[in-house]
């Protein structure tokens, strides 16, 4: 089969479109003929060898490796012990996350083998491109905001993350135009929250379409100067200065951090009576089935930033490196 493989860590140009062995469905697995593969930040973190992490945490190279957690496609074969899917089913999945976070989940390929429990039927109302854009962003927003859905240890904190009630609450989504952010906006609206979206100006029209109550262009106004007494801030950006978001919240409010690395506000949060929490997304076919109903009914839409053919994965990564992603970048697999 054709696949995009890495033989060394590096920039986008290191991605190589070439022949690779076709995987087989082992017991409990399903072989999927991939129609589209969605891009996510862990793809470029691993491509780069997780250089932002301390050296002792970085992956040991296992080249050649294949990036790509998010796929949509058609079942080509089922392994022994699998009776939940049949050849020809249209399916989507986030593959082996976080198990394969350091080795690659093999999605940038014509075929990928997926544990049956991580698959769900693709929502019939959307195409493979949008379905491939959904899994990691949808599961992240779902597990943070709606239902954690598992009891695996949390690698970032000593307690389990717990969603908070959203109905009738004021919820600020920072990074509202990005992969996770644009889904989070729609889930919060679906739950009946009053939503304040923070993103760059180009996202204003999209946010109006999603029905947000207030839009803040972070490049001209700071959210902490404009909002007080919010119930929840969901930060879908990370990076420098997350602590300022504490001042947007009321005592008893919550700050959820999708990327908590570098957050230095725990003492300040305690002083302000703000609950800070994070979690790491986990593969779940059951949750993709449940949340997929919202995609099917159009209650949650997957925005598409751009689509590249599989052999242009390097260009897709170069697009991602420019930042300001609106929705999802997706690879179309012929
Ligand atoms: N905890 C987990 O398991 C988990 C799971 C998935 C993702 N993540 C992390 O979550 C983060 C977001 O992932 P993603 O897939 O949504 O990435 P993404 O698609 O690149 O979205 C990030 C968004 O943030 C916006 N942005 C950048 N700087 C901003 C700022 N200062 N203020 C407000 N918005 C800003 C960007 O566009 P504009 O500047 O145009 O607004 C972009 O739309 C990443 O750090 C990722 O590693 C964590």
Coordinates of N, CA, C and O in Angstrom, one line a residue, residues 3-170:
X3 N 1.8 4.9 1.8 CA 1.7 5.5 3.1 C 2.6 6.7 3.2 O 3.5 6.8 2.3
X4 N 2.4 7.5 4.1 CA 3.4 8.6 4.4 C 4.2 8.2 5.6 O 3.6 8.0 6.7
X5 N 5.5 8.0 5.4 CA 6.3 7.5 6.6 C 7.4 8.5 6.9 O 7.8 9.3 6.2
X6 N 7.8 8.3 8.2 CA 9.0 9.1 8.7 C 10.1 8.2 8.9 O 10.0 7.1 9.5
X7 N 11.3 8.6 8.4 CA 12.5 7.8 8.6 C 13.5 8.5 9.6 O 14.5 8.0 9.9
X8 N 13.1 9.7 10.0 CA 13.8 10.5 11.0 C 12.9 11.6 11.5 O 11.9 11.9 10.8
X9 N 13.2 12.2 12.6 CA 12.4 13.3 13.1 C 12.8 14.6 12.4 O 14.0 14.7 12.0
X10 N 11.9 15.5 12.2 CA 12.3 16.8 11.5 C 11.1 17.6 11.1 O 10.0 17.4 11.6
X11 N 11.3 18.5 10.2 CA 10.2 19.4 9.7 C 9.3 18.7 8.7 O 9.4 17.5 8.4
X12 N 8.3 19.5 8.2 CA 7.3 18.9 7.3 C 7.9 18.1 6.1 O 7.4 17.1 5.7
X13 N 9.1 18.6 5.6 CA 9.7 17.9 4.4 C 10.2 16.5 4.7 O 10.5 15.8 3.8
X14 N 10.2 16.1 6.0 CA 10.7 14.8 6.3 C 9.7 13.7 6.0 O 10.0 12.5 6.0
X15 N 8.4 14.1 5.8 CA 7.4 13.2 5.5 C 7.5 12.6 4.1 O 7.6 13.3 3.1
X16 N 7.6 11.3 4.0 CA 7.8 10.6 2.7 C 6.7 9.7 2.3 O 6.3 8.8 3.0
X17 N 6.1 10.0 1.1 CA 5.1 9.2 0.5 C 5.7 8.0 -0.2 O 6.5 8.2 -1.2
X18 N 5.4 6.8 0.2 CA 6.1 5.6 -0.4 C 5.3 4.3 -0.1 O 4.3 4.3 0.5
X19 N 5.9 3.2 -0.6 CA 5.3 1.9 -0.4 C 5.6 1.5 1.0 O 6.6 1.7 1.6
X20 N 4.6 0.8 1.6 CA 4.7 0.3 3.0 C 3.9 -1.0 3.1 O 3.0 -1.2 2.3
X21 N 4.3 -1.9 4.0 CA 3.5 -3.2 4.1 C 2.1 -2.9 4.5 O 1.9 -2.0 5.4
X22 N 1.1 -3.6 3.9 CA -0.3 -3.4 4.3 C -0.5 -4.2 5.7 O -0.1 -5.3 5.8
X23 N -1.1 -3.5 6.7 CA -1.3 -4.2 7.9 C -2.4 -5.3 7.8 O -3.1 -5.3 6.8
X24 N -2.4 -6.1 8.8 CA -3.5 -7.1 8.9 C -4.3 -6.9 10.1 O -3.8 -6.3 11.1
X25 N -5.6 -7.4 10.1 CA -6.4 -7.3 11.2 C -6.2 -8.4 12.2 O -6.5 -9.6 11.8
X26 N -5.5 -8.2 13.3 CA -5.3 -9.2 14.3 C -6.6 -9.5 15.0 O -7.5 -8.7 14.9
X27 N -6.6 -10.5 15.9 CA -7.9 -10.7 16.7 C -8.3 -9.4 17.4 O -7.4 -8.8 18.0
X28 N -9.5 -9.1 17.3 CA -10.0 -7.9 18.0 C -9.9 -6.6 17.2 O -10.3 -5.6 17.7
X29 N -9.3 -6.8 16.0 CA -9.0 -5.6 15.2 C -9.8 -5.6 13.9 O -10.3 -6.6 13.5
X30 N -9.9 -4.4 13.3 CA -10.6 -4.2 12.0 C -9.7 -3.5 11.1 O -9.0 -2.5 11.4
X31 N -9.5 -4.1 9.9 CA -8.7 -3.4 8.9 C -9.6 -2.4 8.1 O -10.6 -2.8 7.5
X32 N -9.2 -1.2 8.1 CA -10.0 -0.1 7.4 C -9.2 0.4 6.2 O -8.0 0.7 6.3
X33 N -9.9 0.4 5.1 CA -9.4 1.1 3.9 C -9.7 2.6 4.1 O -10.8 3.0 4.1
X34 N -8.6 3.4 4.3 CA -8.7 4.8 4.7 C -9.2 5.6 3.5 O -8.6 5.5 2.4
X35 N -10.2 6.4 3.7 CA -10.6 7.4 2.7 C -10.1 8.8 3.0 O -9.9 9.6 2.1
X36 N -9.9 9.1 4.3 CA -9.4 10.4 4.7 C -8.8 10.3 6.1 O -9.2 9.5 6.9
X37 N -7.8 11.1 6.3 CA -7.1 11.1 7.6 C -7.0 12.6 8.1 O -6.5 13.4 7.3
X38 N -7.4 12.8 9.3 CA -7.4 14.2 9.9 C -6.1 14.4 10.6 O -5.4 13.5 11.1
X39 N -5.6 15.7 10.5 CA -4.4 16.1 11.2 C -4.7 16.7 12.6 O -5.7 17.3 12.8
X40 N -3.8 16.4 13.5 CA -3.9 16.9 14.9 C -2.5 17.3 15.4 O -1.5 16.8 15.0
X41 N -2.4 18.2 16.5 CA -1.1 18.6 17.0 C -0.2 17.4 17.3 O 1.0 17.5 17.1
X42 N -0.7 16.3 17.9 CA 0.3 15.2 18.2 C 1.0 14.7 17.0 O 2.1 14.2 17.1
X43 N 0.4 14.9 15.8 CA 1.1 14.5 14.5 C 2.4 15.3 14.4 O 3.5 14.7 14.0
X44 N 2.3 16.6 14.6 CA 3.6 17.4 14.3 C 4.5 17.4 15.6 O 5.7 17.5 15.4
X45 N 3.9 17.1 16.8 CA 4.8 16.9 17.9 C 5.7 15.7 17.7 O 6.9 15.7 17.9
X46 N 5.1 14.6 17.2 CA 5.8 13.4 17.0 C 6.8 13.5 15.8 O 7.9 13.1 15.9
X47 N 6.3 14.1 14.7 CA 7.1 14.3 13.6 C 8.4 15.0 14.0 O 9.5 14.7 13.5
X48 N 8.3 15.9 14.9 CA 9.4 16.7 15.4 C 10.2 16.0 16.5 O 11.2 16.6 17.1
X49 N 9.8 14.8 16.9 CA 10.4 14.1 18.0 C 10.1 14.7 19.4 O 10.9 14.5 20.3
X50 N 9.0 15.3 19.5 CA 8.5 15.9 20.8 C 9.7 16.7 21.4 O 10.0 16.6 22.6
X51 N 10.2 17.6 20.6 CA 11.3 18.4 21.1 C 11.0 19.4 22.2 O 11.9 19.8 23.0
X52 N 9.7 19.7 22.4 CA 9.3 20.5 23.5 C 9.4 19.8 24.9 O 9.3 20.5 25.9
X53 N 9.5 18.5 24.9 CA 9.5 17.7 26.1 C 11.0 17.6 26.6 O 11.9 17.7 25.8
X54 N 11.2 17.4 27.9 CA 12.5 17.1 28.4 C 13.1 15.9 27.7 O 12.3 15.0 27.4
X55 N 14.4 15.8 27.5 CA 15.0 14.7 26.7 C 14.6 13.3 27.2 O 14.3 12.5 26.4
X56 N 14.4 13.2 28.5 CA 14.1 11.8 29.0 C 12.7 11.4 28.7 O 12.4 10.2 28.8
X57 N 11.8 12.3 28.3 CA 10.4 12.0 28.0 C 10.3 11.8 26.5 O 9.2 11.4 26.0
X58 N 11.3 12.1 25.7 CA 11.1 12.1 24.2 C 11.1 10.6 23.7 O 11.7 9.7 24.4
X59 N 10.4 10.4 22.6 CA 10.3 9.0 22.1 C 11.7 8.4 21.6 O 12.5 9.2 21.1
X60 N 11.8 7.1 21.8 CA 13.0 6.4 21.2 C 12.5 6.2 19.8 O 11.4 5.7 19.5
X61 N 13.3 6.5 18.8 CA 12.9 6.4 17.4 C 12.6 4.9 17.1 O 13.4 4.0 17.5
X62 N 11.5 4.7 16.4 CA 11.1 3.3 15.9 C 10.8 3.4 14.4 O 9.7 3.1 14.0
X63 N 11.8 3.9 13.7 CA 11.5 4.2 12.2 C 11.5 2.9 11.4 O 12.2 2.0 11.8
X64 N 10.8 2.9 10.3 CA 9.9 4.0 9.8 C 8.6 4.0 10.6 O 8.2 2.9 11.0
X65 N 8.1 5.1 10.9 CA 6.8 5.2 11.5 C 5.8 6.0 10.7 O 6.2 6.8 9.9
X66 N 4.5 5.7 11.0 CA 3.4 6.4 10.3 C 2.6 7.2 11.3 O 2.1 6.6 12.2
X67 N 2.5 8.5 11.0 CA 1.7 9.4 11.9 C 0.2 9.2 11.6 O -0.2 8.5 10.6
X68 N -0.6 9.8 12.4 CA -2.1 9.9 12.0 C -3.0 9.1 12.9 O -3.0 7.9 12.8
X69 N -3.7 9.8 13.8 CA -4.6 9.1 14.7 C -6.1 9.1 14.1 O -6.8 8.1 14.4
X70 N -6.4 10.1 13.3 CA -7.9 10.2 13.0 C -8.1 9.8 11.5 O -7.5 10.3 10.6
X71 N -9.0 8.8 11.4 CA -9.3 8.3 10.1 C -10.8 8.1 9.9 O -11.6 7.9 10.8
X72 N -11.2 8.1 8.6 CA -12.5 7.7 8.2 C -12.4 6.8 7.0 O -11.5 7.1 6.1
X73 N -13.1 5.7 6.9 CA -12.9 4.8 5.8 C -13.9 3.7 5.7 O -15.0 3.8 6.3
X74 N -13.6 2.6 5.1 CA -14.5 1.5 4.9 C -13.8 0.2 5.4 O -12.6 0.0 5.1
X75 N -14.6 -0.6 6.1 CA -14.0 -1.9 6.6 C -13.6 -2.8 5.5 O -14.5 -3.1 4.6
X76 N -12.3 -3.2 5.5 CA -11.8 -4.1 4.4 C -11.7 -5.5 4.9 O -11.8 -6.5 4.1
X77 N -11.6 -5.7 6.2 CA -11.4 -7.1 6.8 C -11.7 -7.0 8.3 O -11.4 -5.9 8.9
X78 N -12.2 -8.1 8.9 CA -12.3 -8.1 10.3 C -11.5 -9.2 10.9 O -11.5 -10.3 10.3
X79 N -10.9 -9.0 12.0 CA -10.1 -10.0 12.7 C -11.0 -11.0 13.5 O -12.2 -10.7 13.6
X80 N -10.4 -12.1 14.0 CA -11.1 -13.0 14.8 C -11.7 -12.3 16.0 O -11.2 -11.3 16.5
X81 N -12.8 -12.7 16.5 CA -13.5 -12.2 17.7 C -14.2 -10.8 17.4 O -14.6 -10.2 18.4
X82 N -14.3 -10.4 16.2 CA -14.9 -9.1 15.9 C -16.3 -9.4 15.3 O -16.3 -9.9 14.2
X83 N -17.4 -9.1 16.0 CA -18.7 -9.3 15.3 C -19.5 -7.9 15.3 O -20.6 -7.9 14.8
X84 N -18.8 -6.8 15.7 CA -19.5 -5.6 15.7 C -19.4 -4.8 14.4 O -20.2 -3.8 14.2
X85 N -18.5 -5.2 13.5 CA -18.4 -4.5 12.2 C -18.3 -5.6 11.1 O -17.8 -6.7 11.4
X86 N -18.7 -5.2 9.9 CA -18.7 -6.1 8.8 C -18.0 -5.4 7.6 O -18.0 -4.2 7.5
X87 N -17.4 -6.2 6.7 CA -16.8 -5.7 5.5 C -17.8 -4.7 4.8 O -18.9 -5.1 4.6
X88 N -17.3 -3.6 4.4 CA -18.1 -2.6 3.7 C -18.7 -1.5 4.6 O -19.2 -0.5 4.1
X89 N -18.7 -1.7 5.9 CA -19.2 -0.7 6.8 C -18.3 0.6 6.7 O -17.1 0.5 6.6
X90 N -19.0 1.7 6.7 CA -18.2 3.0 6.7 C -18.0 3.4 8.2 O -19.0 3.5 9.0
X91 N -16.8 3.6 8.5 CA -16.4 3.8 10.0 C -15.5 5.0 10.1 O -14.8 5.5 9.2
X92 N -15.4 5.5 11.4 CA -14.4 6.5 11.7 C -13.8 6.2 13.1 O -14.4 5.5 13.9
X93 N -12.6 6.7 13.4 CA -11.9 6.4 14.6 C -10.8 7.4 15.0 O -10.2 8.0 14.1
X94 N -10.5 7.5 16.3 CA -9.2 8.0 16.7 C -8.4 6.7 17.1 O -8.8 6.0 18.1
X95 N -7.3 6.5 16.5 CA -6.7 5.2 16.6 C -5.6 5.2 17.7 O -4.7 6.0 17.6
X96 N -5.7 4.3 18.6 CA -4.7 4.0 19.6 C -4.1 5.2 20.3 O -2.9 5.4 20.3
X97 N -5.0 6.1 20.8 CA -4.5 7.2 21.5 C -4.9 7.2 23.0 O -6.1 7.0 23.2
X98 N -4.0 7.4 24.0 CA -2.7 7.8 23.8 C -1.6 6.7 23.7 O -0.4 6.9 23.7
X99 N -2.0 5.4 23.6 CA -1.1 4.3 23.5 C 0.0 4.5 22.5 O 1.2 4.2 22.8
X100 N -0.3 5.0 21.3 CA 0.7 5.1 20.3 C 1.2 6.6 20.1 O 1.7 6.9 19.1
X101 N 1.1 7.4 21.2 CA 1.4 8.8 21.1 C 2.9 8.9 20.7 O 3.3 9.9 20.0
X102 N 3.8 8.0 21.1 CA 5.2 8.1 20.8 C 5.6 7.2 19.6 O 6.8 7.3 19.2
X103 N 4.7 6.5 19.0 CA 5.1 5.5 18.0 C 4.4 5.8 16.7 O 4.8 5.3 15.6
X104 N 3.3 6.5 16.8 CA 2.4 6.8 15.6 C 1.3 5.8 15.5 O 1.4 4.6 15.8
X105 N 0.1 6.3 15.1 CA -1.1 5.5 15.0 C -1.4 4.9 13.6 O -2.4 4.3 13.4
X106 N -0.5 5.3 12.7 CA -0.6 4.7 11.3 C -1.7 5.1 10.4 O -2.1 4.4 9.5
X107 N -2.3 6.3 10.7 CA -3.4 6.7 9.9 C -3.1 7.3 8.5 O -4.0 7.3 7.7
X108 N -1.9 7.8 8.3 CA -1.6 8.4 7.0 C -1.2 7.3 6.0 O -0.1 7.2 5.6
X109 N -2.2 6.5 5.7 CA -1.9 5.3 4.9 C -3.2 4.8 4.2 O -4.3 5.3 4.5
X110 N -3.1 4.0 3.2 CA -4.3 3.5 2.5 C -5.0 2.5 3.4 O -6.2 2.3 3.2
X111 N -4.3 1.8 4.3 CA -5.0 0.9 5.2 C -4.4 1.1 6.6 O -3.2 1.3 6.8
X112 N -5.3 0.9 7.6 CA -4.9 0.9 9.0 C -5.7 -0.1 9.8 O -6.9 -0.3 9.5
X113 N -5.0 -0.8 10.7 CA -5.7 -1.7 11.5 C -6.1 -1.0 12.9 O -5.2 -0.4 13.5
X114 N -7.3 -1.2 13.3 CA -7.9 -0.4 14.4 C -8.5 -1.4 15.4 O -9.3 -2.2 15.0
X115 N -8.2 -1.3 16.7 CA -9.0 -2.1 17.7 C -10.5 -1.8 17.5 O -10.9 -0.6 17.4
X116 N -11.3 -2.9 17.5 CA -12.7 -2.7 17.2 C -13.4 -1.7 18.2 O -14.3 -1.0 17.8
X117 N -12.9 -1.7 19.4 CA -13.6 -0.8 20.4 C -13.3 0.7 20.2 O -13.9 1.5 20.9
X118 N -12.4 1.0 19.3 CA -12.1 2.4 19.0 C -12.9 2.9 17.8 O -12.8 4.1 17.5
X119 N -13.6 2.0 17.1 CA -14.3 2.4 15.9 C -15.8 2.7 16.2 O -16.4 2.1 17.1
X120 N -16.4 3.5 15.3 CA -17.8 3.7 15.3 C -18.2 3.8 13.8 O -17.4 4.2 13.0
X121 N -19.5 3.5 13.6 CA -20.0 3.8 12.2 C -19.9 5.3 11.9 O -20.2 6.1 12.8
X122 N -19.4 5.6 10.7 CA -19.4 7.0 10.3 C -20.8 7.6 10.3 O -21.7 7.0 9.8
X123 N -21.0 8.8 10.9 CA -22.3 9.4 10.7 C -22.7 9.5 9.3 O -21.9 10.1 8.4
X124 N -23.8 9.0 8.9 CA -24.2 8.9 7.5 C -24.3 10.3 6.8 O -24.1 10.4 5.6
X125 N -24.7 11.3 7.6 CA -25.0 12.6 7.1 C -23.7 13.4 6.7 O -23.9 14.5 6.2
X126 N -22.5 12.9 7.0 CA -21.3 13.7 6.6 C -20.4 12.8 5.8 O -20.4 11.5 5.9
X127 N -19.5 13.4 5.0 CA -18.6 12.7 4.1 C -17.4 12.2 4.9 O -17.2 12.6 6.1
X128 N -16.5 11.5 4.2 CA -15.3 11.0 4.9 C -14.3 12.1 5.3 O -13.6 12.0 6.3
X129 N -14.3 13.2 4.5 CA -13.4 14.3 4.9 C -13.8 14.9 6.2 O -12.9 15.0 7.1
X130 N -15.1 15.2 6.4 CA -15.5 15.8 7.7 C -15.4 14.7 8.8 O -15.0 15.1 9.9
X131 N -15.7 13.5 8.5 CA -15.7 12.4 9.6 C -14.2 12.3 10.0 O -14.0 12.1 11.2
X132 N -13.2 12.3 9.1 CA -11.8 12.2 9.5 C -11.4 13.4 10.3 O -10.4 13.3 11.0
X133 N -12.0 14.5 10.1 CA -11.7 15.7 10.8 C -12.1 15.7 12.3 O -11.6 16.4 13.1
X134 N -13.1 14.8 12.5 CA -13.8 14.9 13.8 C -13.1 14.2 15.0 O -13.0 14.8 16.1
X135 N -12.5 13.0 14.9 CA -12.3 12.2 16.1 C -11.6 12.8 17.3 O -12.1 12.9 18.4
X136 N -10.3 13.2 17.1 CA -9.6 13.7 18.2 C -10.2 15.0 18.8 O -10.4 15.2 20.0
X137 N -10.6 15.9 17.9 CA -11.2 17.2 18.4 C -12.5 16.9 19.1 O -12.8 17.5 20.2
X138 N -13.3 16.1 18.5 CA -14.6 15.8 19.1 C -14.5 15.1 20.4 O -15.1 15.4 21.4
X139 N -13.6 14.0 20.5 CA -13.5 13.3 21.7 C -12.8 14.2 22.8 O -13.2 14.1 24.0
X140 N -11.9 15.1 22.4 CA -11.3 16.0 23.4 C -12.4 16.9 24.0 O -12.6 17.0 25.3
X141 N -13.2 17.5 23.2 CA -14.2 18.4 23.7 C -15.3 17.7 24.5 O -15.7 18.1 25.5
X142 N -15.6 16.5 24.0 CA -16.6 15.6 24.7 C -16.1 15.2 26.1 O -16.8 15.3 27.1
X143 N -14.9 14.7 26.1 CA -14.4 14.2 27.4 C -14.1 15.3 28.4 O -14.3 15.1 29.6
X144 N -13.8 16.5 27.9 CA -13.6 17.7 28.8 C -15.0 18.2 29.3 O -15.1 18.6 30.5
X145 N -15.9 18.3 28.4 CA -17.1 19.1 28.6 C -18.4 18.3 28.9 O -19.3 18.7 29.6
X146 N -18.5 17.0 28.4 CA -19.7 16.3 28.5 C -19.6 15.0 29.4 O -20.3 14.9 30.3
X147 N -18.6 14.2 29.0 CA -18.5 12.9 29.8 C -17.1 12.4 29.6 O -16.7 12.1 28.5
X148 N -16.4 12.2 30.7 CA -15.0 11.7 30.6 C -15.0 10.3 30.0 O -14.2 10.0 29.2
X149 N -15.9 9.5 30.5 CA -16.1 8.2 29.9 C -15.1 7.1 30.1 O -15.1 6.0 29.5
X150 N -14.1 7.3 31.0 CA -13.2 6.2 31.4 C -12.6 6.5 32.7 O -12.8 7.6 33.3
X151 N -11.9 5.5 33.3 CA -11.3 5.7 34.6 C -9.8 5.5 34.6 O -9.2 5.1 35.6
X152 N -9.2 5.7 33.4 CA -7.7 5.5 33.3 C -7.1 6.7 34.1 O -7.7 7.8 34.2
X153 N -5.9 6.4 34.6 CA -5.2 7.5 35.4 C -5.0 8.7 34.6 O -4.7 8.6 33.3
X154 N -5.1 9.9 35.2 CA -4.8 11.1 34.5 C -3.3 11.5 34.6 O -2.8 11.6 35.7
X155 N -2.6 11.6 33.4 CA -1.2 11.8 33.5 C -0.8 13.2 33.9 O 0.3 13.4 34.2
X156 N -1.8 14.1 33.9 CA -1.4 15.5 34.2 C -1.8 15.9 35.6 O -1.4 17.0 36.1
X157 N -2.6 15.2 36.4 CA -3.0 15.6 37.7 C -3.4 14.4 38.5 O -3.7 13.3 38.0
X158 N -3.5 14.6 39.8 CA -3.7 13.4 40.7 C -5.2 13.0 40.8 O -5.5 12.0 41.4
X159 N -6.1 13.8 40.3 CA -7.5 13.5 40.4 C -8.1 13.4 39.0 O -7.6 13.9 38.1
X160 N -9.3 12.7 39.0 CA -9.9 12.5 37.7 C -10.6 13.8 37.3 O -11.1 14.6 38.1
X161 N -10.5 14.1 36.0 CA -11.2 15.3 35.4 C -12.7 15.0 35.4 O -13.1 13.9 35.2
X162 N -13.4 16.1 35.8 CA -14.9 15.9 35.7 C -15.5 17.1 35.0 O -15.3 18.3 35.4
X163 N -16.3 16.9 34.0 CA -17.1 18.0 33.4 C -17.9 18.7 34.4 O -18.3 18.1 35.4
X164 N -18.3 19.9 34.1 CA -19.2 20.7 35.0 C -20.5 21.0 34.2 O -20.5 20.9 33.0
X165 N -21.6 21.2 34.9 CA -22.9 21.5 34.2 C -22.7 22.8 33.3 O -22.0 23.7 33.7
X166 N -23.3 22.7 32.2 CA -23.2 23.9 31.2 C -24.5 24.6 31.0 O -24.5 25.8 30.6
X167 N -25.6 23.9 31.2 CA -26.9 24.5 30.9 C -27.1 25.8 31.7 O -27.0 25.9 32.9
X168 N -27.3 26.9 31.0 CA -27.6 28.2 31.6 C -26.3 28.9 32.1 O -26.4 30.0 32.7
X169 N -25.2 28.3 31.9 CA -23.9 28.9 32.5 C -23.2 29.7 31.4 O -23.5 29.6 30.2
X170 N -22.3 30.6 31.9 CA -21.5 31.4 30.9 C -20.2 30.7 30.7 O -19.4 30.5 31.7

